[in-house]
Short mmCIF file of C-alpha atoms in Angstrom, two decimals:
data_model
loop_
_atom_site.label_atom_id
_atom_site.label_comp_id
_atom_site.label_asym_id
_atom_site.label_seq_id
_atom_site.Cartn_x
_atom_site.Cartn_y
_atom_site.Cartn_z
CA SER A 740 109.01 108.60 107.34
CA GLN A 741 105.61 109.50 109.07
CA LYS A 742 104.65 107.06 112.03
CA ILE A 743 101.70 106.65 113.96
CA GLU A 744 102.08 104.95 117.47
CA GLN A 745 99.20 103.48 119.50
CA ASN A 746 99.50 101.06 122.58
CA SER A 747 99.80 97.49 121.00
CA GLU A 748 99.06 96.13 124.24
CA ALA A 749 95.20 95.50 125.36
CA LEU A 750 94.25 98.17 127.91
CA ASN A 751 91.86 96.26 130.40
CA ILE A 752 89.56 98.38 133.03
CA GLN A 753 86.92 97.80 135.04
CA GLU A 754 83.44 99.20 134.18
CA GLY A 755 82.94 102.74 135.30
CA LYS A 756 86.40 103.92 134.94
CA THR A 757 87.88 106.17 132.56
CA ALA A 758 89.79 104.60 129.70
CA THR A 759 92.78 106.58 128.38
CA LEU A 760 94.19 105.67 124.87
CA THR A 761 97.27 107.24 123.53
CA CYS A 762 98.28 108.06 119.80
CA ASN A 763 101.53 109.48 119.07
CA TYR A 764 102.63 110.79 115.55
CA THR A 765 106.17 111.60 114.35
CA ASN A 766 107.67 113.30 111.45
CA TYR A 767 104.87 115.15 110.35
CA SER A 768 102.30 117.93 111.34
CA PRO A 769 98.73 116.95 110.98
CA ALA A 770 96.42 119.64 111.06
CA TYR A 771 93.59 117.42 112.03
CA LEU A 772 93.17 114.22 114.13
CA GLN A 773 90.41 111.75 113.70
CA TRP A 774 89.54 108.81 116.27
CA TYR A 775 87.58 105.65 114.90
CA ARG A 776 86.22 102.60 116.81
CA GLN A 777 86.43 99.16 115.11
CA ASP A 778 84.62 96.26 115.93
CA PRO A 779 86.16 92.72 115.27
CA GLY A 780 85.53 91.85 111.58
CA ARG A 781 83.72 95.24 110.92
CA GLY A 782 84.52 98.77 109.42
CA PRO A 783 85.93 101.59 111.42
CA VAL A 784 83.12 104.03 112.59
CA PHE A 785 84.14 107.63 112.96
CA LEU A 786 83.69 109.00 116.54
CA LEU A 787 85.49 112.32 116.84
CA LEU A 788 87.81 114.86 115.02
CA ILE A 789 89.76 117.60 116.43
CA ARG A 790 91.58 120.39 115.07
CA GLU A 791 95.37 121.60 115.48
CA ASN A 792 93.63 124.91 117.05
CA GLU A 793 91.44 122.97 119.53
CA LYS A 794 93.20 121.63 122.75
CA GLU A 795 89.98 119.41 123.52
CA LYS A 796 86.86 118.28 121.94
CA ARG A 797 84.03 116.44 124.01
CA LYS A 798 81.08 114.06 122.75
CA GLU A 799 79.02 112.72 125.40
CA ARG A 800 81.22 110.09 127.36
CA LEU A 801 84.31 110.92 124.78
CA LYS A 802 87.06 113.46 125.18
CA VAL A 803 89.87 114.05 122.87
CA THR A 804 92.82 116.20 123.55
CA PHE A 805 95.46 117.29 120.82
CA ASP A 806 98.88 118.58 121.94
CA THR A 807 100.94 119.75 118.79
CA THR A 808 104.05 120.40 120.86
CA LEU A 809 104.12 116.85 122.15
CA LYS A 810 102.73 115.29 118.68
CA GLN A 811 100.10 113.54 120.70
CA SER A 812 96.64 112.98 121.26
CA LEU A 813 94.81 111.54 124.05
CA PHE A 814 91.21 109.72 123.88
CA HIS A 815 89.40 109.17 126.95
CA ILE A 816 86.09 107.19 127.55
CA THR A 817 84.60 108.41 131.13
CA ALA A 818 82.33 105.87 132.70
CA SER A 819 83.27 103.00 130.68
CA GLN A 820 81.11 100.17 129.87
CA PRO A 821 81.54 96.82 128.43
CA ALA A 822 79.95 97.92 125.20
CA ASP A 823 82.76 100.20 124.80
CA SER A 824 85.18 97.17 124.42
CA ALA A 825 86.70 97.49 120.68
CA THR A 826 89.67 98.62 119.09
CA TYR A 827 90.33 102.39 118.89
CA LEU A 828 92.15 103.84 115.83
CA CYS A 829 93.56 107.19 115.38
CA ALA A 830 94.27 108.93 112.00
CA PRO A 831 96.09 112.28 111.93
CA LEU A 832 95.38 113.80 108.60
CA GLY A 833 95.95 117.30 107.11
CA ALA A 834 99.63 117.12 106.90
CA GLY A 835 101.19 118.52 103.55
CA GLY A 836 97.70 118.88 102.16
CA SER A 837 96.87 115.09 102.45
CA TYR A 838 93.56 114.48 103.81
CA ILE A 839 93.83 110.52 103.60
CA PRO A 840 92.98 108.93 106.59
CA THR A 841 95.99 107.20 107.56
CA PHE A 842 95.79 104.90 110.60
CA GLY A 843 97.62 103.92 113.34
CA ARG A 844 97.38 99.94 114.50
CA GLY A 845 95.08 100.72 116.87
CA THR A 846 94.43 99.97 120.83
CA SER A 847 92.24 97.18 122.19
CA LEU A 848 90.09 98.21 125.02
CA ILE A 849 88.53 95.80 127.22
CA VAL A 850 86.15 96.84 129.53
CA HIS A 851 85.33 94.21 132.30
CA PRO A 852 81.80 94.04 134.09
CA ASP P 984 74.39 101.20 108.44
CA SER P 985 77.31 103.42 106.98
CA GLY P 986 75.82 103.74 103.61
CA VAL P 987 78.79 102.17 101.94
CA THR P 988 78.12 98.83 100.28
CA GLN P 989 80.92 96.05 99.77
CA THR P 990 80.51 92.85 97.62
CA PRO P 991 81.19 90.21 98.18
CA LYS P 992 81.22 89.85 101.81
CA HIS P 993 83.45 86.51 101.77
CA LEU P 994 85.51 85.41 99.17
CA ILE P 995 87.58 82.05 98.86
CA THR P 996 89.75 81.44 95.72
CA ALA P 997 92.98 79.68 94.86
CA THR P 998 96.60 81.09 94.40
CA GLY P 999 97.27 82.59 91.11
CA GLN P 1000 93.72 83.74 90.51
CA ARG P 1001 92.07 87.15 89.93
CA VAL P 1002 89.17 88.62 91.96
CA THR P 1003 87.34 91.97 91.71
CA LEU P 1004 85.98 93.58 94.94
CA ARG P 1005 83.23 95.85 94.54
CA CYS P 1006 82.40 99.28 96.54
CA SER P 1007 79.26 101.59 96.12
CA PRO P 1008 80.00 104.60 98.19
CA ARG P 1009 77.42 106.52 100.17
CA SER P 1010 75.25 108.67 98.12
CA GLY P 1011 76.69 111.79 96.83
CA ASP P 1012 80.27 111.35 98.16
CA LEU P 1013 82.94 111.56 95.49
CA SER P 1014 85.81 110.25 97.44
CA VAL P 1015 86.63 106.68 97.65
CA TYR P 1016 89.41 104.93 99.42
CA TRP P 1017 90.46 101.33 99.56
CA TYR P 1018 92.18 99.75 102.54
CA GLN P 1019 93.96 96.27 103.22
CA GLN P 1020 93.63 94.93 106.87
CA SER P 1021 95.74 91.83 107.99
CA LEU P 1022 96.38 90.66 111.36
CA ASP P 1023 100.06 91.80 111.59
CA GLN P 1024 99.66 94.87 109.29
CA GLY P 1025 96.91 96.89 110.64
CA LEU P 1026 94.79 98.89 108.25
CA GLN P 1027 96.95 100.19 105.33
CA PHE P 1028 95.94 102.59 102.67
CA LEU P 1029 95.82 101.17 99.20
CA ILE P 1030 94.56 103.87 96.79
CA HIS P 1031 92.42 106.94 96.75
CA TYR P 1032 89.75 107.80 93.81
CA TYR P 1033 88.01 111.30 93.70
CA ASN P 1034 85.22 111.68 91.00
CA GLY P 1035 86.57 109.17 88.89
CA GLU P 1036 90.12 110.16 89.06
CA GLU P 1037 92.83 108.60 90.85
CA ARG P 1038 94.25 110.65 93.20
CA ALA P 1039 96.78 109.00 95.63
CA LYS P 1040 98.48 105.64 96.09
CA GLY P 1041 99.67 103.89 99.02
CA ASN P 1042 101.10 100.75 99.38
CA ILE P 1043 99.29 98.94 96.54
CA LEU P 1044 101.19 96.26 94.76
CA GLU P 1045 101.57 96.14 91.00
CA ARG P 1046 99.29 93.04 91.01
CA PHE P 1047 96.48 95.37 92.33
CA SER P 1048 94.58 97.76 90.34
CA ALA P 1049 91.42 100.03 90.60
CA GLN P 1050 89.03 102.14 89.23
CA GLN P 1051 85.83 104.34 89.61
CA PHE P 1052 82.98 104.40 87.15
CA PRO P 1053 81.02 107.55 86.33
CA ASP P 1054 78.29 106.43 88.57
CA LEU P 1055 81.19 106.47 91.35
CA HIS P 1056 81.12 103.03 92.35
CA SER P 1057 84.70 101.68 92.52
CA GLU P 1058 86.18 98.04 91.84
CA LEU P 1059 89.40 96.59 93.36
CA ASN P 1060 91.15 94.17 91.07
CA LEU P 1061 93.67 91.60 92.87
CA SER P 1062 95.56 89.22 90.53
CA SER P 1063 98.08 86.55 90.57
CA LEU P 1064 96.88 86.06 94.27
CA GLU P 1065 99.43 84.73 96.73
CA LEU P 1066 98.67 83.21 100.10
CA GLY P 1067 99.68 86.70 101.71
CA ASP P 1068 96.74 88.65 100.09
CA SER P 1069 94.40 87.10 102.70
CA ALA P 1070 93.01 90.09 104.45
CA LEU P 1071 90.01 92.21 105.02
CA TYR P 1072 89.58 94.92 102.46
CA PHE P 1073 87.49 98.05 103.16
CA CYS P 1074 86.29 100.63 101.03
CA ALA P 1075 85.68 103.95 102.53
CA SER P 1076 83.68 107.12 101.20
CA SER P 1077 83.84 110.65 102.04
CA ALA P 1078 82.09 113.57 100.71
CA SER P 1079 85.10 115.68 99.54
CA ARG P 1080 89.01 114.92 98.88
CA ASP P 1081 90.50 118.00 100.84
CA ARG P 1082 88.99 118.51 104.10
CA ASP P 1083 88.76 116.98 107.19
CA THR P 1084 85.35 115.29 106.52
CA GLU P 1085 85.01 111.94 108.44
CA ALA P 1086 85.32 108.56 106.20
CA PHE P 1087 82.71 106.11 106.25
CA PHE P 1088 83.73 102.53 105.75
CA GLY P 1089 81.67 99.30 104.45
CA GLN P 1090 81.79 96.08 106.21
CA GLY P 1091 84.51 94.88 103.96
CA THR P 1092 85.36 91.84 101.87
CA ARG P 1093 87.13 89.10 103.67
CA LEU P 1094 89.49 87.48 100.99
CA THR P 1095 90.84 84.09 101.66
CA VAL P 1096 93.41 82.56 99.36
CA VAL P 1097 94.19 79.10 99.67
#
């Protein structure tokens, strides 16, 4: 069955460092991959989308890579700030014609001042 | 503000009862998705409606049902509630159903079953 894996352990980093979060998927081939941010008790907010023919996508301090061979996406936040502390969710989609966002369980990022 | 409105924000009810959660999508969005998020399960897809028609079902229990009305708002009905149904329920909308458009989420309804 299709599986999305994100690090279940929280990622703790110091302010100013680069945070790198991983999303691995198995048993399917998504054409796109979305990343969302979720704050406690609030709905997810869309951050970035990357397509299978794009190796890398950037938006301000955010960078996403998509390796369809490794079946993996990496999400980077450079010059991290305490305000970046949140849970980050990946959502591969487009496999088999399905565009329903299906989420990993997310990785909690904690940026310490 | 995502433009997606969910009501009520909080709901406390007893086991065995029935509740209705309401979602108003962003103006012009035809797709509505419902998700359940509990502490131990993450964000689980329940059901997808597009322009009034059911398009896909996920892990939705038979005790749960949904519909999308002609004005595109959607309701999720939960019946014979159990303690394990306590969770955050999110509605999301997007402009289409077959493209890589982003989903916009509401602020959720926190359901507590006692």
